[in-house]
CSV table of C-alpha atoms in Angstrom, one decimal:
chain,number,residue,atom,x,y,z
A,1,MET,CA,-23.1,-8.8,7.2
A,2,GLU,CA,-20.6,-6.2,8.2
A,3,ILE,CA,-20.3,-3.0,6.0
A,4,PRO,CA,-16.9,-2.9,4.6
A,5,GLY,CA,-14.9,0.4,5.0
A,6,LYS,CA,-14.2,2.6,7.3
A,7,VAL,CA,-16.2,5.8,9.3
A,8,GLY,CA,-13.4,7.5,10.4
A,9,TRP,CA,-12.9,10.2,13.2
A,10,PRO,CA,-15.5,13.3,13.3
A,11,VAL,CA,-14.3,16.0,11.5
A,12,VAL,CA,-10.5,14.6,10.7
A,13,GLY,CA,-11.9,11.5,9.4
A,14,ASP,CA,-14.6,13.5,7.1
A,15,LYS,CA,-14.1,12.5,3.3
A,16,SER,CA,-16.6,15.2,2.2
A,17,VAL,CA,-14.1,17.2,0.3
A,18,GLU,CA,-12.5,14.6,-1.6
A,19,PHE,CA,-16.2,13.3,-2.7
A,20,TYR,CA,-16.9,16.4,-4.0
A,21,ARG,CA,-13.6,17.0,-6.1
A,22,ASP,CA,-14.1,13.9,-7.9
A,23,PRO,CA,-17.2,11.9,-6.8
A,24,LEU,CA,-16.6,9.1,-9.7
A,25,LYS,CA,-13.1,8.6,-8.7
A,26,PHE,CA,-14.0,8.4,-5.1
A,27,LEU,CA,-16.6,6.0,-5.5
A,28,SER,CA,-14.6,3.7,-8.0
A,29,LYS,CA,-11.5,3.8,-5.2
A,30,ARG,CA,-13.7,3.1,-2.5
A,31,MET,CA,-15.4,0.0,-4.4
A,32,GLU,CA,-12.0,-1.2,-5.5
A,33,ASP,CA,-10.4,-1.0,-1.9
A,34,THR,CA,-13.2,-2.7,0.2
A,35,LYS,CA,-14.2,-5.0,-3.2
A,36,SER,CA,-17.7,-4.1,-2.2
A,37,LYS,CA,-20.5,-1.9,-3.7
A,38,VAL,CA,-21.7,-1.4,-0.6
A,39,PHE,CA,-19.0,0.5,2.0
A,40,THR,CA,-19.1,2.8,5.1
A,41,ALA,CA,-17.1,6.5,5.3
A,42,ARG,CA,-17.8,9.4,7.0
A,43,PHE,CA,-19.4,12.3,4.8
A,44,LEU,CA,-20.8,15.3,5.5
A,45,ASN,CA,-19.1,14.7,8.9
A,46,LYS,CA,-21.9,11.7,9.8
A,47,ALA,CA,-21.1,8.1,9.7
A,48,THR,CA,-22.3,7.1,6.1
A,49,VAL,CA,-23.4,4.0,4.3
A,50,PHE,CA,-22.2,4.4,0.5
A,51,VAL,CA,-25.0,2.0,-1.8
A,52,CYS,CA,-23.6,1.4,-5.7
A,53,SER,CA,-25.0,-1.7,-6.5
A,54,ASN,CA,-28.6,-1.8,-8.8
A,55,ASP,CA,-30.2,-4.2,-5.9
A,56,ALA,CA,-28.7,-2.0,-3.0
A,57,VAL,CA,-30.0,1.3,-4.3
A,58,THR,CA,-33.7,-0.5,-4.9
A,59,ASP,CA,-33.8,-1.8,-1.5
A,60,VAL,CA,-33.1,1.8,-0.3
A,61,LEU,CA,-35.6,3.4,-2.7
A,62,ASN,CA,-38.3,0.6,-2.0
A,63,ASP,CA,-37.7,1.0,1.8
A,64,ASN,CA,-39.9,-1.9,2.4
A,65,GLU,CA,-39.1,-1.7,6.4
A,66,ASN,CA,-40.0,1.7,6.3
A,67,ALA,CA,-36.7,2.4,8.4
A,68,LEU,CA,-35.3,5.2,6.1
A,69,GLU,CA,-36.1,9.0,6.3
A,70,LEU,CA,-35.1,12.1,3.7
A,71,GLY,CA,-31.9,13.5,4.6
A,72,TYR,CA,-32.1,17.1,3.3
A,73,GLU,CA,-34.5,19.2,5.4
A,74,SER,CA,-31.4,19.6,7.8
A,75,PHE,CA,-29.3,21.7,5.0
A,76,MET,CA,-32.0,22.3,2.7
A,77,GLY,CA,-35.0,23.3,4.5
A,78,GLN,CA,-34.5,26.9,4.9
A,79,ILE,CA,-33.8,27.2,1.3
A,80,TYR,CA,-37.0,25.8,0.4
A,81,GLY,CA,-39.5,26.3,3.3
A,82,HIS,CA,-41.5,23.1,4.4
A,83,ASN,CA,-42.8,21.1,1.1
A,84,LEU,CA,-43.3,17.6,-0.2
A,85,LEU,CA,-39.7,17.0,-0.6
A,86,PHE,CA,-39.1,17.0,3.4
A,87,THR,CA,-41.8,15.2,4.6
A,88,SER,CA,-42.1,11.1,5.2
A,89,ASN,CA,-45.1,10.4,7.4
A,90,ASP,CA,-48.2,8.6,6.3
A,91,PHE,CA,-49.8,11.8,5.4
A,92,SER,CA,-47.2,13.0,3.1
A,93,GLN,CA,-48.1,9.9,1.2
A,94,GLU,CA,-51.5,10.4,0.9
A,95,PHE,CA,-50.9,14.0,-0.4
A,96,ARG,CA,-48.6,12.8,-2.9
A,97,LYS,CA,-51.4,10.6,-4.4
A,98,THR,CA,-53.5,13.8,-4.5
A,99,LEU,CA,-50.9,15.9,-6.0
A,100,GLY,CA,-50.1,13.4,-8.3
A,101,LEU,CA,-53.4,14.1,-9.7
A,102,LEU,CA,-52.2,16.7,-11.3
A,103,PHE,CA,-49.4,14.9,-13.3
A,104,ALA,CA,-51.5,12.0,-14.1
A,105,ALA,CA,-51.7,10.8,-18.0
A,106,ASP,CA,-55.1,12.2,-18.6
A,107,THR,CA,-53.9,15.8,-17.6
A,108,LEU,CA,-50.9,15.8,-20.0
A,109,ASP,CA,-52.8,17.4,-23.0
A,110,SER,CA,-53.2,20.8,-21.1
A,111,TYR,CA,-49.5,20.7,-20.6
A,112,SER,CA,-48.6,19.8,-23.9
A,113,VAL,CA,-50.3,22.8,-25.6
A,114,ILE,CA,-47.8,25.2,-23.6
A,115,ILE,CA,-44.9,22.8,-24.3
A,116,THR,CA,-45.4,22.6,-27.9
A,117,LYS,CA,-46.1,26.6,-28.2
A,118,ILE,CA,-42.8,27.1,-26.7
A,119,LEU,CA,-40.9,24.7,-29.0
A,120,ASP,CA,-42.1,26.1,-32.0
A,121,LYS,CA,-41.0,29.5,-30.9
A,122,LYS,CA,-37.4,28.3,-29.9
A,123,ILE,CA,-36.4,25.2,-31.7
A,124,PRO,CA,-36.7,26.7,-35.5
A,125,ASN,CA,-34.9,29.8,-34.3
A,126,VAL,CA,-32.0,28.2,-33.2
A,127,SER,CA,-28.8,29.4,-34.6
A,128,HIS,CA,-27.3,27.1,-37.5
A,129,ARG,CA,-25.0,29.4,-38.8
A,130,GLU,CA,-22.4,29.2,-35.8
A,131,PRO,CA,-22.0,26.2,-33.1
A,132,VAL,CA,-24.6,26.1,-30.5
A,133,CYS,CA,-24.0,25.0,-27.1
A,134,PRO,CA,-26.4,22.3,-26.2
A,135,TYR,CA,-26.7,22.8,-22.4
A,136,LYS,CA,-27.1,26.4,-22.4
A,137,MET,CA,-29.8,26.1,-25.2
A,138,PHE,CA,-32.1,23.5,-23.4
A,139,LYS,CA,-31.4,25.1,-19.8
A,140,GLU,CA,-33.1,28.7,-21.3
A,141,ILE,CA,-36.0,26.5,-22.8
A,142,PHE,CA,-36.7,24.6,-19.9
A,143,THR,CA,-36.5,27.5,-17.6
A,144,GLU,CA,-39.1,29.0,-19.7
A,145,MET,CA,-41.2,26.0,-19.9
A,146,CYS,CA,-41.4,25.5,-16.0
A,147,LEU,CA,-42.1,29.2,-15.5
A,148,SER,CA,-45.0,29.1,-17.7
A,149,LEU,CA,-46.5,25.8,-16.9
A,150,PHE,CA,-46.3,26.4,-12.9
A,151,LEU,CA,-46.6,30.1,-12.5
A,152,GLY,CA,-48.7,30.8,-15.8
A,153,LEU,CA,-45.9,33.3,-16.9
A,154,ASP,CA,-45.9,34.6,-20.7
A,155,PHE,CA,-42.5,35.4,-21.5
A,156,ALA,CA,-43.5,37.5,-24.6
A,157,GLU,CA,-46.0,39.6,-22.2
A,158,SER,CA,-43.7,39.5,-19.1
A,159,GLU,CA,-40.3,39.8,-20.5
A,160,GLU,CA,-39.1,42.1,-17.5
A,161,ILE,CA,-40.5,40.0,-14.8
A,162,ALA,CA,-39.4,36.6,-16.5
A,163,GLN,CA,-35.9,38.3,-16.5
A,164,THR,CA,-35.9,39.0,-12.7
A,165,ILE,CA,-37.4,35.8,-11.8
A,166,VAL,CA,-34.7,33.8,-13.7
A,167,GLU,CA,-31.9,35.8,-12.1
A,168,LEU,CA,-33.5,35.0,-8.7
A,169,THR,CA,-33.8,31.4,-9.4
A,170,ILE,CA,-30.1,31.5,-10.4
A,171,THR,CA,-29.3,33.1,-7.1
A,172,HIS,CA,-31.3,30.7,-5.0
A,173,TRP,CA,-29.6,27.7,-6.8
A,174,HIS,CA,-26.2,28.6,-5.8
A,175,GLY,CA,-27.3,28.3,-2.2
A,176,ILE,CA,-28.6,25.0,-2.7
A,177,ILE,CA,-25.2,23.7,-3.7
A,178,ALA,CA,-23.2,26.1,-1.0
A,179,VAL,CA,-22.2,24.5,2.0
A,180,PRO,CA,-24.7,25.9,4.8
A,181,LEU,CA,-23.2,27.7,7.5
A,182,GLU,CA,-24.1,24.9,10.3
A,183,ILE,CA,-22.4,22.2,8.4
A,184,LYS,CA,-18.6,22.3,8.9
A,185,ILE,CA,-16.8,20.5,6.5
A,186,PRO,CA,-12.7,20.5,6.9
A,187,GLY,CA,-11.2,22.8,4.2
A,188,VAL,CA,-14.7,24.1,2.9
A,189,LYS,CA,-14.8,28.2,3.8
A,190,LYS,CA,-17.7,29.6,4.8
A,191,SER,CA,-19.7,32.0,2.3
A,192,SER,CA,-22.2,34.6,1.7
A,193,THR,CA,-23.5,32.6,-0.6
A,194,TYR,CA,-26.1,30.6,1.6
A,195,SER,CA,-27.5,34.2,2.9
A,196,LYS,CA,-27.8,35.5,-0.6
A,197,ALA,CA,-29.9,32.6,-1.5
A,198,LEU,CA,-32.3,32.9,1.5
A,199,GLU,CA,-32.8,36.8,0.2
A,200,ALA,CA,-33.4,35.4,-3.3
A,201,LYS,CA,-36.0,32.9,-1.6
A,202,THR,CA,-38.1,35.6,0.2
A,203,ARG,CA,-38.0,37.9,-3.2
A,204,LEU,CA,-39.2,34.7,-5.2
A,205,LEU,CA,-42.0,33.7,-3.0
A,206,ASP,CA,-43.1,37.5,-3.1
A,207,VAL,CA,-43.3,37.4,-6.9
A,208,ILE,CA,-44.9,33.8,-7.0
A,209,ALA,CA,-47.5,35.5,-5.0
A,210,ASN,CA,-48.1,38.5,-6.8
A,211,GLN,CA,-48.1,36.2,-10.3
A,212,ARG,CA,-50.7,34.1,-8.7
A,213,GLN,CA,-53.0,36.9,-8.0
A,214,LYS,CA,-52.5,38.1,-11.7
A,215,VAL,CA,-53.4,34.6,-13.0
A,216,GLN,CA,-56.5,33.3,-11.4
A,217,SER,CA,-56.4,29.9,-13.3
A,218,GLY,CA,-53.7,27.3,-14.3
A,219,PHE,CA,-51.6,25.0,-12.6
A,220,ALA,CA,-51.4,27.1,-9.3
A,221,ASP,CA,-55.2,27.4,-9.1
A,222,LYS,CA,-55.7,23.6,-9.9
A,223,MET,CA,-53.2,22.7,-7.1
A,224,GLN,CA,-54.7,24.6,-4.4
A,225,LYS,CA,-58.2,23.0,-5.3
A,226,VAL,CA,-56.8,19.5,-5.5
A,227,THR,CA,-54.7,19.8,-2.2
A,228,GLY,CA,-56.4,22.3,-0.4
A,229,MET,CA,-53.2,24.1,0.6
A,230,ASP,CA,-52.5,27.1,2.3
A,231,ASP,CA,-51.2,30.1,0.6
A,232,THR,CA,-47.7,29.4,2.3
A,233,ASN,CA,-47.7,25.7,1.6
A,234,LEU,CA,-48.9,26.4,-1.7
A,235,ASN,CA,-46.0,29.0,-2.7
A,236,ASN,CA,-43.1,26.7,-1.0
A,237,HIS,CA,-44.4,24.1,-3.5
A,238,LEU,CA,-44.2,26.4,-6.7
A,239,LEU,CA,-40.9,27.4,-5.6
A,240,LEU,CA,-39.7,24.0,-5.4
A,241,PHE,CA,-41.2,23.6,-8.9
A,242,THR,CA,-39.9,26.6,-10.6
A,243,SER,CA,-36.5,26.3,-9.1
A,244,ALA,CA,-33.2,26.4,-11.2
A,245,ILE,CA,-32.8,22.5,-10.6
A,246,VAL,CA,-35.7,21.1,-12.8
A,247,PRO,CA,-34.3,22.8,-15.9
A,248,LYS,CA,-30.9,22.3,-15.3
A,249,VAL,CA,-31.9,18.2,-14.7
A,250,LEU,CA,-33.9,18.3,-17.8
A,251,ALA,CA,-31.3,20.2,-19.7
A,252,SER,CA,-28.7,17.7,-18.6
A,253,ILE,CA,-30.4,14.7,-20.1
A,254,CYS,CA,-31.0,16.6,-23.2
A,255,THR,CA,-27.3,17.5,-23.3
A,256,SER,CA,-26.1,13.8,-23.0
A,257,PHE,CA,-28.5,12.6,-25.7
A,258,CYS,CA,-27.4,15.3,-28.0
A,259,VAL,CA,-23.4,14.8,-27.1
A,260,GLU,CA,-23.7,11.0,-27.7
A,261,ILE,CA,-25.7,11.0,-30.9
A,262,GLY,CA,-23.7,13.9,-32.4
A,263,GLN,CA,-20.4,11.8,-32.4
A,264,PRO,CA,-19.4,10.9,-36.2
A,265,GLU,CA,-20.3,7.3,-35.8
A,266,MET,CA,-23.6,7.8,-34.2
A,267,THR,CA,-25.2,10.3,-36.2
A,268,PHE,CA,-27.0,7.9,-37.7
A,269,TYR,CA,-29.2,7.5,-34.8
A,270,GLN,CA,-30.9,10.9,-35.7
A,271,ASN,CA,-32.5,9.8,-38.8
A,272,VAL,CA,-33.5,6.4,-37.2
A,273,ALA,CA,-34.9,8.1,-34.3
A,274,LYS,CA,-36.9,10.8,-36.4
A,275,ALA,CA,-38.6,8.1,-38.5
A,276,ASP,CA,-39.4,5.6,-35.2
A,277,PRO,CA,-40.6,7.1,-32.0
A,278,THR,CA,-39.7,4.0,-30.0
A,279,VAL,CA,-36.2,4.4,-31.1
A,280,LEU,CA,-36.1,8.1,-29.7
A,281,ASP,CA,-37.5,6.5,-26.2
A,282,ASN,CA,-34.4,3.8,-26.3
A,283,LEU,CA,-31.9,6.3,-27.1
A,284,LEU,CA,-33.3,8.5,-24.1
A,285,LEU,CA,-33.4,5.7,-21.9
A,286,GLU,CA,-29.9,4.9,-22.6
A,287,CYS,CA,-28.7,8.1,-22.4
A,288,GLN,CA,-30.2,8.1,-18.7
A,289,ARG,CA,-28.6,5.0,-17.8
A,290,LEU,CA,-25.2,5.9,-18.8
A,291,PHE,CA,-25.4,9.9,-17.7
A,292,PRO,CA,-28.1,10.3,-15.0
A,293,PRO,CA,-28.3,14.1,-14.2
A,294,LEU,CA,-28.2,13.3,-10.5
A,295,LEU,CA,-25.4,11.1,-8.8
A,296,GLY,CA,-27.8,10.2,-6.4
A,297,GLY,CA,-29.9,10.7,-2.9
A,298,ARG,CA,-29.5,10.3,0.6
A,299,ARG,CA,-31.6,9.0,3.5
A,300,LEU,CA,-31.3,8.6,7.2
A,301,ALA,CA,-31.8,5.5,9.2
A,302,LYS,CA,-34.2,6.3,12.1
A,303,LYS,CA,-33.8,2.3,12.8
A,304,SER,CA,-31.5,-0.1,11.7
A,305,CYS,CA,-32.6,-2.0,8.6
A,306,LEU,CA,-31.1,-4.3,5.7
A,307,VAL,CA,-30.2,-3.0,2.6
A,308,GLY,CA,-28.1,-5.6,-0.2
A,309,GLY,CA,-27.7,-8.0,2.6
A,310,TYR,CA,-26.2,-5.5,4.8
A,311,THR,CA,-27.8,-4.2,8.3
A,312,ILE,CA,-27.6,0.0,8.5
A,313,PRO,CA,-27.1,1.1,12.0
A,314,LYS,CA,-29.8,3.2,13.4
A,315,ASP,CA,-28.6,6.8,12.7
A,316,TYR,CA,-26.4,6.4,9.8
A,317,ALA,CA,-26.8,7.9,6.7
A,318,VAL,CA,-27.4,6.2,3.6
A,319,VAL,CA,-26.1,7.8,0.2
A,320,TYR,CA,-27.4,5.8,-2.9
A,321,MET,CA,-25.3,6.2,-6.1
A,322,THR,CA,-27.1,6.0,-9.5
A,323,HIS,CA,-24.2,6.5,-11.7
A,324,PRO,CA,-22.3,3.3,-10.4
A,325,ALA,CA,-25.8,1.5,-10.0
A,326,GLN,CA,-26.8,1.9,-13.5
A,327,ARG,CA,-23.5,0.6,-14.8
A,328,ASP,CA,-23.9,-2.5,-12.4
A,329,SER,CA,-22.8,-5.5,-14.7
A,330,THR,CA,-24.9,-8.1,-12.8
A,331,VAL,CA,-28.4,-6.3,-14.1
A,332,PHE,CA,-26.7,-4.6,-17.5
A,333,VAL,CA,-24.7,-6.6,-20.2
A,334,GLU,CA,-21.9,-4.6,-21.5
A,335,PRO,CA,-22.6,-1.7,-19.0
A,336,ASP,CA,-20.4,0.8,-20.3
A,337,MET,CA,-21.4,0.6,-23.7
A,338,PHE,CA,-24.0,2.9,-25.6
A,339,ILE,CA,-26.8,0.0,-26.4
A,340,PRO,CA,-30.1,1.6,-26.9
A,341,GLN,CA,-31.3,-1.8,-28.3
A,342,ARG,CA,-31.1,-3.1,-25.1
A,343,TRP,CA,-34.5,-1.6,-24.2
A,344,ASN,CA,-36.5,-3.0,-26.9
A,345,ASN,CA,-39.8,-4.3,-25.4
A,346,ASN,CA,-37.9,-4.6,-21.8
A,347,LEU,CA,-40.3,-2.8,-19.5
A,348,GLU,CA,-38.9,-5.0,-16.4
A,349,LEU,CA,-35.2,-3.2,-17.1
A,350,ARG,CA,-36.8,0.2,-16.9
A,351,GLU,CA,-37.5,-0.9,-13.3
A,352,LYS,CA,-33.7,-0.8,-12.9
A,353,LEU,CA,-33.3,2.9,-13.6
A,354,PHE,CA,-33.4,5.5,-10.9
A,355,VAL,CA,-33.3,8.9,-12.6
A,356,PHE,CA,-36.8,9.5,-11.2
A,357,GLY,CA,-36.1,7.5,-8.3
A,358,LYS,CA,-38.8,4.4,-7.1
A,359,GLY,CA,-41.1,3.5,-4.6
A,360,ARG,CA,-43.2,5.6,-2.0
A,361,ARG,CA,-40.8,8.6,-3.1
A,362,GLY,CA,-40.5,8.5,-6.6
A,363,CYS,CA,-41.1,11.4,-8.5
A,364,VAL,CA,-44.6,12.8,-8.9
A,365,GLY,CA,-44.1,14.5,-12.1
A,366,GLU,CA,-42.1,11.7,-13.9
A,367,GLN,CA,-44.9,11.4,-16.7
A,368,LEU,CA,-44.7,15.1,-17.3
A,369,ALA,CA,-40.9,15.0,-17.5
A,370,TRP,CA,-40.9,12.5,-19.9
A,371,LEU,CA,-43.4,14.3,-22.0
A,372,ILE,CA,-41.2,17.5,-21.9
A,373,LEU,CA,-38.2,15.5,-22.9
A,374,THR,CA,-39.6,13.6,-25.7
A,375,SER,CA,-41.5,16.6,-27.1
A,376,THR,CA,-38.5,18.7,-26.9
A,377,LEU,CA,-36.2,16.0,-28.5
A,378,ASN,CA,-38.7,15.3,-31.1
A,379,SER,CA,-39.0,18.9,-32.1
A,380,LEU,CA,-35.2,18.9,-32.3
A,381,ILE,CA,-34.9,16.0,-34.4
A,382,ASN,CA,-37.5,16.7,-36.9
A,383,HIS,CA,-36.0,20.5,-37.5
A,384,TYR,CA,-32.1,19.4,-37.6
A,385,THR,CA,-29.2,16.9,-38.1
A,386,TRP,CA,-26.1,18.1,-35.9
A,387,ASP,CA,-22.5,17.1,-35.3
A,388,VAL,CA,-20.3,17.3,-32.2
A,389,SER,CA,-16.7,17.3,-32.7
A,390,PRO,CA,-15.3,14.6,-30.3
A,391,SER,CA,-11.9,16.8,-30.2
A,392,GLN,CA,-13.7,19.0,-27.7
A,393,ASP,CA,-13.0,18.5,-24.0
A,394,MET,CA,-15.9,16.0,-23.1
A,395,THR,CA,-15.2,16.2,-19.1
A,396,CYS,CA,-17.9,16.8,-16.6
A,397,LYS,CA,-19.1,18.2,-13.3
A,398,TYR,CA,-21.2,15.8,-11.2
A,399,ILE,CA,-22.4,17.9,-8.4
A,400,PRO,CA,-24.9,18.8,-8.2
A,401,VAL,CA,-25.9,18.3,-11.4
A,402,ARG,CA,-24.0,16.4,-14.4
A,403,ARG,CA,-22.9,19.3,-17.1
A,404,PRO,CA,-20.0,20.0,-19.2
A,405,ARG,CA,-17.0,21.4,-17.4
A,406,LYS,CA,-16.3,23.4,-20.2
A,407,ASP,CA,-18.9,24.4,-22.9
A,408,ILE,CA,-19.2,21.4,-25.6
A,409,MET,CA,-20.6,23.1,-29.1
A,410,ALA,CA,-22.7,21.2,-31.6
A,411,MET,CA,-23.1,22.2,-35.3
A,412,LEU,CA,-26.8,22.1,-36.3
A,413,LYS,CA,-28.0,21.8,-39.9
A,414,PRO,CA,-31.6,22.6,-40.9
A,415,ARG,CA,-33.0,19.6,-42.3
A,416,SER,CA,-34.2,19.4,-46.1
A,417,THR,CA,-37.9,19.2,-46.7
A,418,THR,CA,-37.0,16.2,-49.0
A,419,PRO,CA,-37.8,12.7,-47.9
A,420,ILE,CA,-35.0,10.6,-47.1
A,421,ASP,CA,-34.3,8.6,-49.8
A,422,CYS,CA,-34.0,4.9,-48.6
A,423,GLY,CA,-32.6,3.5,-51.8
A,424,GLY,CA,-33.9,0.1,-52.9
A,425,GLU,CA,-37.5,-0.9,-53.4
A,426,GLU,CA,-40.7,0.5,-52.2
A,427,GLY,CA,-41.1,-0.6,-48.5
A,428,GLY,CA,-37.1,-1.4,-47.8
A,429,ASP,CA,-35.3,-0.5,-44.9
A,430,CYS,CA,-33.5,2.8,-45.0
A,431,LYS,CA,-29.7,2.7,-44.4
A,432,GLU,CA,-30.0,4.2,-40.8
A,433,ASP,CA,-32.6,1.5,-40.2
A,434,GLN,CA,-30.3,-1.4,-41.2
A,435,ASN,CA,-27.4,0.0,-39.2
A,436,TYR,CA,-29.7,0.5,-36.2
A,437,ASN,CA,-30.9,-3.2,-36.7
A,438,THR,CA,-27.2,-4.6,-37.2
A,439,VAL,CA,-26.2,-3.2,-33.7
A,440,ASN,CA,-29.4,-4.7,-32.5
A,441,LYS,CA,-28.5,-8.2,-33.7
A,442,GLY,CA,-24.9,-7.7,-32.3
């Protein structure tokens, strides 16, 4: 089928500024105008197919025709250097399998020790006398966690170097979201942010190399032994793993979780999740479905291929959109409603989530990320209950990571050591359980 929409003329027909100003409004308007969840437009001054349906996004990520290559290196390669994120040949697939050994289920115990140590230090000391900003709290926790896991950095023993790395990763991150000078977009002014990010990258690589000399064991050592990487490639990958984007993505997910079940009518979920880990999993899955931390991703068609029944022309860009795909009414009943019970014993439905990607390009660290998320939220739920006033500004920014436009504050209350009184006879359901099951039946 012919793809609906208009590619437009170079430069004057580019829609990048409109997209960046309000991406959800841009997508909604184009889908309404074209009556299609797959449409064309000019983006980053290139003919682009936007893919917003769940099935079509699945086609992009599976790429059964091996027709799509990653579209990031042209404007992110300088920021990160060569790494797994930018490779797409057969060698990269073998390399991904090898690297995946470092994140396999049987290796998670070693990471769990570090994760638990940091959470035991951080979570009990969160302020409960005044409102807390969950996004800032989680970002701080996950920054320390990533630097400890991947660089072996102990914040208590190396406070000065830890602060230096944090500041450099922030500068580096700003370069990631800045428009590279070689990409011309109407209405976007050139900035020195990109050059500052490149300087931060150079300094970060030096710090990473020095830290590896100090820590002769740990993740970096295991990674070199497993993959056989040279120092340059190893340092580039450690730069990727410790960049600010990882803590921000994790913080985005946990913030959505806190805000959603901190609403007055939703706080009962906190006690239910404390009592039943499967409920926590369901809540986390539903938050990822409704509020994905990343809007989507980009590919380039190296040859024509079929996506969602449409033929993608060679040399077109393909931008898949996670947010609308995970609210696709052909897949999810009442797609805009928060219904964590939809995940009960539904493994097939999990294949319709794209937060960690899918197929041959799926996130190699997904199991570790899930361990970090569940461990952190379990610790929070075990120590506190919280409330989030709905009168706050709940609007969000979406690029490059979903986060509150203004600080959303939560009021935490330490949990009593007294067990929850379920009432009724021994073995009866708690009130919260009854509420959860009532919603489930609905």
